[in-house]
PDB file of N, CA and C in Angstrom:
ATOM      1  N   MET A1442       5.113  61.208  32.909  1.00 46.00           N
ATOM      2  CA  MET A1442       4.326  61.437  31.583  1.00 46.00           C
ATOM      3  C   MET A1442       4.992  60.506  30.449  1.00 46.00           C
ATOM      4  N   TRP A1443       4.072  59.939  29.553  1.00 47.00           N
ATOM      5  CA  TRP A1443       4.665  59.041  28.605  1.00 47.00           C
ATOM      6  C   TRP A1443       5.414  59.967  27.635  1.00 47.00           C
ATOM      7  N   PRO A1444       6.525  59.537  26.905  1.00 53.00           N
ATOM      8  CA  PRO A1444       7.504  60.076  26.062  1.00 53.00           C
ATOM      9  C   PRO A1444       6.553  60.799  24.796  1.00 53.00           C
ATOM     10  N   VAL A1445       5.495  60.007  24.205  1.00 54.00           N
ATOM     11  CA  VAL A1445       4.873  60.458  23.276  1.00 54.00           C
ATOM     12  C   VAL A1445       3.968  61.480  23.585  1.00 54.00           C
ATOM     13  N   VAL A1446       3.303  61.600  24.768  1.00 54.00           N
ATOM     14  CA  VAL A1446       2.480  62.684  25.041  1.00 54.00           C
ATOM     15  C   VAL A1446       3.393  63.929  25.304  1.00 54.00           C
ATOM     16  N   THR A1447       4.687  63.865  25.869  1.00 54.00           N
ATOM     17  CA  THR A1447       5.515  64.733  26.161  1.00 54.00           C
ATOM     18  C   THR A1447       5.956  65.499  24.807  1.00 54.00           C
ATOM     19  N   ALA A1448       6.270  64.608  23.845  1.00 54.00           N
ATOM     20  CA  ALA A1448       6.684  65.221  22.568  1.00 54.00           C
ATOM     21  C   ALA A1448       5.528  65.954  22.027  1.00 54.00           C
ATOM     22  N   LEU A1449       4.208  65.598  21.907  1.00 56.00           N
ATOM     23  CA  LEU A1449       3.082  66.207  21.350  1.00 56.00           C
ATOM     24  C   LEU A1449       2.895  67.482  22.286  1.00 56.00           C
ATOM     25  N   ALA A1450       3.155  67.370  23.663  1.00 54.00           N
ATOM     26  CA  ALA A1450       2.849  68.635  24.406  1.00 54.00           C
ATOM     27  C   ALA A1450       3.656  69.609  24.036  1.00 54.00           C
ATOM     28  N   THR A1451       4.857  69.458  23.714  1.00 62.00           N
ATOM     29  CA  THR A1451       5.847  70.604  23.310  1.00 62.00           C
ATOM     30  C   THR A1451       5.535  71.238  21.870  1.00 62.00           C
ATOM     31  N   ASN A1452       4.672  70.456  21.135  1.00 71.00           N
ATOM     32  CA  ASN A1452       4.381  71.019  19.601  1.00 71.00           C
ATOM     33  C   ASN A1452       2.993  71.354  19.717  1.00 71.00           C
ATOM     34  N   LEU A1453       2.147  71.359  20.698  1.00 77.00           N
ATOM     35  CA  LEU A1453       0.837  71.433  20.589  1.00 77.00           C
ATOM     36  C   LEU A1453       0.282  72.229  21.951  1.00 77.00           C
ATOM     37  N   ASP A1454      -0.317  73.235  21.704  1.00 83.00           N
ATOM     38  CA  ASP A1454      -0.847  73.960  22.750  1.00 83.00           C
ATOM     39  C   ASP A1454      -2.196  73.491  23.121  1.00 83.00           C
ATOM     40  N   LEU A1455      -2.336  72.491  24.121  1.00 85.00           N
ATOM     41  CA  LEU A1455      -3.683  71.866  24.477  1.00 85.00           C
ATOM     42  C   LEU A1455      -4.586  72.825  24.931  1.00 85.00           C
ATOM     43  N   ARG A1456      -4.117  74.018  25.572  1.00 87.00           N
ATOM     44  CA  ARG A1456      -5.094  74.992  25.976  1.00 87.00           C
ATOM     45  C   ARG A1456      -5.906  75.748  24.924  1.00 87.00           C
ATOM     46  N   SER A1457      -5.279  75.655  23.833  1.00 87.00           N
ATOM     47  CA  SER A1457      -5.994  76.275  22.466  1.00 87.00           C
ATOM     48  C   SER A1457      -7.107  75.428  21.870  1.00 87.00           C
ATOM     49  N   CYS A1458      -7.159  74.215  22.300  1.00 86.00           N
ATOM     50  CA  CYS A1458      -8.169  73.086  21.744  1.00 86.00           C
ATOM     51  C   CYS A1458      -9.647  73.467  22.360  1.00 86.00           C
ATOM     52  N   ASP A1459     -10.601  73.392  21.671  1.00 90.00           N
ATOM     53  CA  ASP A1459     -11.906  73.574  22.060  1.00 90.00           C
ATOM     54  C   ASP A1459     -12.503  72.244  22.627  1.00 90.00           C
ATOM     55  N   THR A1460     -12.169  71.154  22.086  1.00 91.00           N
ATOM     56  CA  THR A1460     -12.526  69.846  22.313  1.00 91.00           C
ATOM     57  C   THR A1460     -11.193  68.840  22.156  1.00 91.00           C
ATOM     58  N   ILE A1461     -11.163  67.995  23.165  1.00 90.00           N
ATOM     59  CA  ILE A1461     -10.302  66.948  22.993  1.00 90.00           C
ATOM     60  C   ILE A1461     -11.176  65.680  23.266  1.00 90.00           C
ATOM     61  N   VAL A1462     -11.204  64.839  22.159  1.00 91.00           N
ATOM     62  CA  VAL A1462     -11.851  63.433  22.218  1.00 91.00           C
ATOM     63  C   VAL A1462     -10.898  62.504  22.721  1.00 91.00           C
ATOM     64  N   VAL A1463     -11.228  61.617  23.786  1.00 91.00           N
ATOM     65  CA  VAL A1463     -10.410  60.609  24.046  1.00 91.00           C
ATOM     66  C   VAL A1463     -11.346  59.242  23.896  1.00 91.00           C
ATOM     67  N   ALA A1464     -10.838  58.331  23.184  1.00 88.00           N
ATOM     68  CA  ALA A1464     -11.627  57.104  23.144  1.00 88.00           C
ATOM     69  C   ALA A1464     -11.345  56.244  24.498  1.00 88.00           C
ATOM     70  N   PHE A1465     -12.337  56.068  25.298  1.00 87.00           N
ATOM     71  CA  PHE A1465     -12.133  55.665  26.739  1.00 87.00           C
ATOM     72  C   PHE A1465     -12.867  54.420  26.969  1.00 87.00           C
ATOM     73  N   SER A1466     -12.154  53.399  27.340  1.00 79.00           N
ATOM     74  CA  SER A1466     -12.766  52.200  27.785  1.00 79.00           C
ATOM     75  C   SER A1466     -12.844  52.025  29.327  1.00 79.00           C
ATOM     76  N   GLY A1467     -12.067  52.788  29.853  1.00 79.00           N
ATOM     77  CA  GLY A1467     -12.031  52.690  31.408  1.00 79.00           C
ATOM     78  C   GLY A1467     -10.900  51.842  31.901  1.00 79.00           C
ATOM     79  N   GLY A1468     -10.118  51.173  30.845  1.00 81.00           N
ATOM     80  CA  GLY A1468      -8.904  50.441  31.297  1.00 81.00           C
ATOM     81  C   GLY A1468      -7.722  51.312  31.428  1.00 81.00           C
ATOM     82  N   LYS A1469      -6.573  50.721  31.830  1.00 87.00           N
ATOM     83  CA  LYS A1469      -5.439  51.387  32.298  1.00 87.00           C
ATOM     84  C   LYS A1469      -4.818  52.453  31.080  1.00 87.00           C
ATOM     85  N   ASP A1470      -4.887  51.827  29.891  1.00 87.00           N
ATOM     86  CA  ASP A1470      -4.422  52.740  28.952  1.00 87.00           C
ATOM     87  C   ASP A1470      -5.130  54.075  28.584  1.00 87.00           C
ATOM     88  N   SER A1471      -6.496  53.872  28.663  1.00 87.00           N
ATOM     89  CA  SER A1471      -7.312  55.143  28.312  1.00 87.00           C
ATOM     90  C   SER A1471      -7.248  56.097  29.770  1.00 87.00           C
ATOM     91  N   ILE A1472      -7.071  55.487  30.783  1.00 91.00           N
ATOM     92  CA  ILE A1472      -6.816  56.180  31.893  1.00 91.00           C
ATOM     93  C   ILE A1472      -5.518  56.969  31.951  1.00 91.00           C
ATOM     94  N   GLY A1473      -4.588  56.329  31.696  1.00 91.00           N
ATOM     95  CA  GLY A1473      -3.324  56.903  31.496  1.00 91.00           C
ATOM     96  C   GLY A1473      -3.380  57.911  30.438  1.00 91.00           C
ATOM     97  N   CYS A1474      -4.030  57.803  29.328  1.00 90.00           N
ATOM     98  CA  CYS A1474      -4.006  58.884  28.381  1.00 90.00           C
ATOM     99  C   CYS A1474      -4.704  59.988  28.873  1.00 90.00           C
ATOM    100  N   LEU A1475      -5.849  59.896  29.666  1.00 93.00           N
ATOM    101  CA  LEU A1475      -6.534  61.079  30.208  1.00 93.00           C
ATOM    102  C   LEU A1475      -5.629  61.755  31.289  1.00 93.00           C
ATOM    103  N   LEU A1476      -5.190  61.087  32.099  1.00 93.00           N
ATOM    104  CA  LEU A1476      -4.243  61.603  33.157  1.00 93.00           C
ATOM    105  C   LEU A1476      -3.226  62.368  32.489  1.00 93.00           C
ATOM    106  N   SER A1477      -2.541  61.736  31.546  1.00 88.00           N
ATOM    107  CA  SER A1477      -1.376  62.491  30.750  1.00 88.00           C
ATOM    108  C   SER A1477      -1.778  63.752  30.062  1.00 88.00           C
ATOM    109  N   LEU A1478      -2.938  63.797  29.620  1.00 90.00           N
ATOM    110  CA  LEU A1478      -3.531  65.019  28.889  1.00 90.00           C
ATOM    111  C   LEU A1478      -3.723  66.225  29.900  1.00 90.00           C
ATOM    112  N   ILE A1479      -4.305  65.795  31.074  1.00 92.00           N
ATOM    113  CA  ILE A1479      -4.431  66.758  32.076  1.00 92.00           C
ATOM    114  C   ILE A1479      -3.153  67.206  32.673  1.00 92.00           C
ATOM    115  N   GLU A1480      -2.185  66.276  32.667  1.00 89.00           N
ATOM    116  CA  GLU A1480      -0.886  66.652  33.244  1.00 89.00           C
ATOM    117  C   GLU A1480      -0.153  67.512  32.213  1.00 89.00           C
ATOM    118  N   ALA A1481      -0.244  67.293  30.958  1.00 85.00           N
ATOM    119  CA  ALA A1481       0.226  68.244  29.991  1.00 85.00           C
ATOM    120  C   ALA A1481      -0.327  69.519  29.592  1.00 85.00           C
ATOM    121  N   GLY A1482      -1.438  69.781  30.577  1.00 89.00           N
ATOM    122  CA  GLY A1482      -2.141  71.211  30.552  1.00 89.00           C
ATOM    123  C   GLY A1482      -3.414  71.366  29.782  1.00 89.00           C
ATOM    124  N   ALA A1483      -3.848  70.232  29.417  1.00 91.00           N
ATOM    125  CA  ALA A1483      -5.182  70.136  28.786  1.00 91.00           C
ATOM    126  C   ALA A1483      -6.351  70.520  29.556  1.00 91.00           C
ATOM    127  N   PRO A1484      -7.137  71.474  29.408  1.00 94.00           N
ATOM    128  CA  PRO A1484      -8.182  71.896  30.452  1.00 94.00           C
ATOM    129  C   PRO A1484      -9.126  70.646  30.528  1.00 94.00           C
ATOM    130  N   PRO A1485      -9.654  70.372  31.639  1.00 95.00           N
ATOM    131  CA  PRO A1485     -10.308  69.051  31.951  1.00 95.00           C
ATOM    132  C   PRO A1485     -11.817  69.311  31.392  1.00 95.00           C
ATOM    133  N   GLU A1486     -12.257  70.603  31.388  1.00 96.00           N
ATOM    134  CA  GLU A1486     -13.623  70.781  30.775  1.00 96.00           C
ATOM    135  C   GLU A1486     -13.610  70.747  29.236  1.00 96.00           C
ATOM    136  N   CYS A1487     -12.490  70.573  28.486  1.00 94.00           N
ATOM    137  CA  CYS A1487     -12.392  70.520  27.174  1.00 94.00           C
ATOM    138  C   CYS A1487     -12.390  68.961  26.809  1.00 94.00           C
ATOM    139  N   ILE A1488     -12.154  68.114  27.619  1.00 95.00           N
ATOM    140  CA  ILE A1488     -11.995  66.650  27.328  1.00 95.00           C
ATOM    141  C   ILE A1488     -13.264  65.987  27.399  1.00 95.00           C
ATOM    142  N   GLU A1489     -13.664  65.391  26.303  1.00 94.00           N
ATOM    143  CA  GLU A1489     -14.794  64.419  26.119  1.00 94.00           C
ATOM    144  C   GLU A1489     -14.188  63.019  26.147  1.00 94.00           C
ATOM    145  N   LEU A1490     -14.857  62.183  26.830  1.00 93.00           N
ATOM    146  CA  LEU A1490     -14.562  60.678  26.962  1.00 93.00           C
ATOM    147  C   LEU A1490     -15.662  59.977  26.257  1.00 93.00           C
ATOM    148  N   HIS A1491     -15.282  59.257  25.143  1.00 89.00           N
ATOM    149  CA  HIS A1491     -16.237  58.654  24.139  1.00 89.00           C
ATOM    150  C   HIS A1491     -15.937  57.027  24.404  1.00 89.00           C
ATOM    151  N   HIS A1492     -16.929  56.439  24.638  1.00 80.00           N
ATOM    152  CA  HIS A1492     -16.880  55.002  24.865  1.00 80.00           C
ATOM    153  C   HIS A1492     -17.523  54.424  23.631  1.00 80.00           C
ATOM    154  N   HIS A1493     -16.997  53.462  23.024  1.00 71.00           N
ATOM    155  CA  HIS A1493     -17.575  52.795  21.960  1.00 71.00           C
ATOM    156  C   HIS A1493     -17.823  51.289  22.221  1.00 71.00           C
ATOM    157  N   ASP A1494     -19.172  50.844  21.921  1.00 65.00           N
ATOM    158  CA  ASP A1494     -19.477  49.553  21.926  1.00 65.00           C
ATOM    159  C   ASP A1494     -18.693  48.618  21.044  1.00 65.00           C
ATOM    160  N   VAL A1495     -17.931  47.661  21.594  1.00 64.00           N
ATOM    161  CA  VAL A1495     -17.216  46.759  21.002  1.00 64.00           C
ATOM    162  C   VAL A1495     -17.841  45.677  20.287  1.00 64.00           C
ATOM    163  N   ASP A1496     -18.975  45.217  21.052  1.00 61.00           N
ATOM    164  CA  ASP A1496     -19.836  44.115  20.545  1.00 61.00           C
ATOM    165  C   ASP A1496     -20.788  44.330  19.386  1.00 61.00           C
ATOM    166  N   GLY A1497     -21.073  45.566  19.304  1.00 62.00           N
ATOM    167  CA  GLY A1497     -22.052  45.858  18.332  1.00 62.00           C
ATOM    168  C   GLY A1497     -23.410  45.325  18.825  1.00 62.00           C
ATOM    169  N   GLN A1498     -24.287  44.893  17.823  1.00 66.00           N
ATOM    170  CA  GLN A1498     -25.593  44.366  18.134  1.00 66.00           C
ATOM    171  C   GLN A1498     -25.825  43.054  18.539  1.00 66.00           C
ATOM    172  N   GLY A1499     -24.752  42.238  18.372  1.00 66.00           N
ATOM    173  CA  GLY A1499     -24.816  40.772  18.788  1.00 66.00           C
ATOM    174  C   GLY A1499     -24.777  40.579  20.295  1.00 66.00           C
ATOM    175  N   ALA A1500     -24.613  39.349  20.582  1.00 68.00           N
ATOM    176  CA  ALA A1500     -24.420  38.702  22.030  1.00 68.00           C
ATOM    177  C   ALA A1500     -23.211  39.481  22.604  1.00 68.00           C
ATOM    178  N   PRO A1501     -23.456  39.760  23.850  1.00 62.00           N
ATOM    179  CA  PRO A1501     -22.188  40.337  24.613  1.00 62.00           C
ATOM    180  C   PRO A1501     -21.153  39.564  24.615  1.00 62.00           C
ATOM    181  N   PHE A1502     -19.986  40.025  24.332  1.00 62.00           N
ATOM    182  CA  PHE A1502     -18.676  39.323  24.413  1.00 62.00           C
ATOM    183  C   PHE A1502     -17.595  40.032  25.324  1.00 62.00           C
ATOM    184  N   MET A1503     -17.544  41.301  24.986  1.00 63.00           N
ATOM    185  CA  MET A1503     -16.373  42.188  25.697  1.00 63.00           C
ATOM    186  C   MET A1503     -16.971  43.282  26.404  1.00 63.00           C
ATOM    187  N   ASP A1504     -18.152  43.904  25.995  1.00 61.00           N
ATOM    188  CA  ASP A1504     -18.780  44.955  26.858  1.00 61.00           C
ATOM    189  C   ASP A1504     -19.431  44.505  27.889  1.00 61.00           C
ATOM    190  N   TRP A1505     -19.600  45.381  29.044  1.00 61.00           N
ATOM    191  CA  TRP A1505     -20.389  45.291  30.099  1.00 61.00           C
ATOM    192  C   TRP A1505     -21.840  45.548  29.702  1.00 61.00           C
ATOM    193  N   PRO A1506     -22.910  45.015  30.131  1.00 62.00           N
ATOM    194  CA  PRO A1506     -24.253  45.167  29.754  1.00 62.00           C
ATOM    195  C   PRO A1506     -24.607  46.620  30.069  1.00 62.00           C
ATOM    196  N   SER A1507     -23.913  47.322  31.000  1.00 60.00           N
ATOM    197  CA  SER A1507     -24.266  48.726  31.309  1.00 60.00           C
ATOM    198  C   SER A1507     -23.791  49.756  30.281  1.00 60.00           C
ATOM    199  N   THR A1508     -22.872  49.445  29.452  1.00 55.00           N
ATOM    200  CA  THR A1508     -22.143  50.482  28.669  1.00 55.00           C
ATOM    201  C   THR A1508     -22.945  50.710  27.264  1.00 55.00           C
ATOM    202  N   THR A1509     -23.988  50.136  26.931  1.00 56.00           N
ATOM    203  CA  THR A1509     -24.706  50.431  25.664  1.00 56.00           C
ATOM    204  C   THR A1509     -25.235  52.007  25.825  1.00 56.00           C
ATOM    205  N   ALA A1510     -25.284  52.609  24.665  1.00 53.00           N
ATOM    206  CA  ALA A1510     -25.643  53.937  24.619  1.00 53.00           C
ATOM    207  C   ALA A1510     -27.189  54.130  24.574  1.00 53.00           C
TER     208      ALA A1510
END
C-alpha cells in the first residue's frame, strides 16, 4: 500500500464514509488509488468512480471517443 494512503487510513475510518469519490481515468495511478482504498478497508459499495472528459467540447486529443457522458 502507498505510504500516503497508509497514513490516511490510520487517521480516517473509511468504513464511516457514505461515499468516496475517485477521479478515475483507468490508468495505473487511478487503478492503484482504487485498489489501495479497498485494501485500506473502504467498502467497495461506497466508492464512486468519476471519469472527466479532458478534451471538453473540441476535437478529440486525449479522450477515447467512448468516454463522453
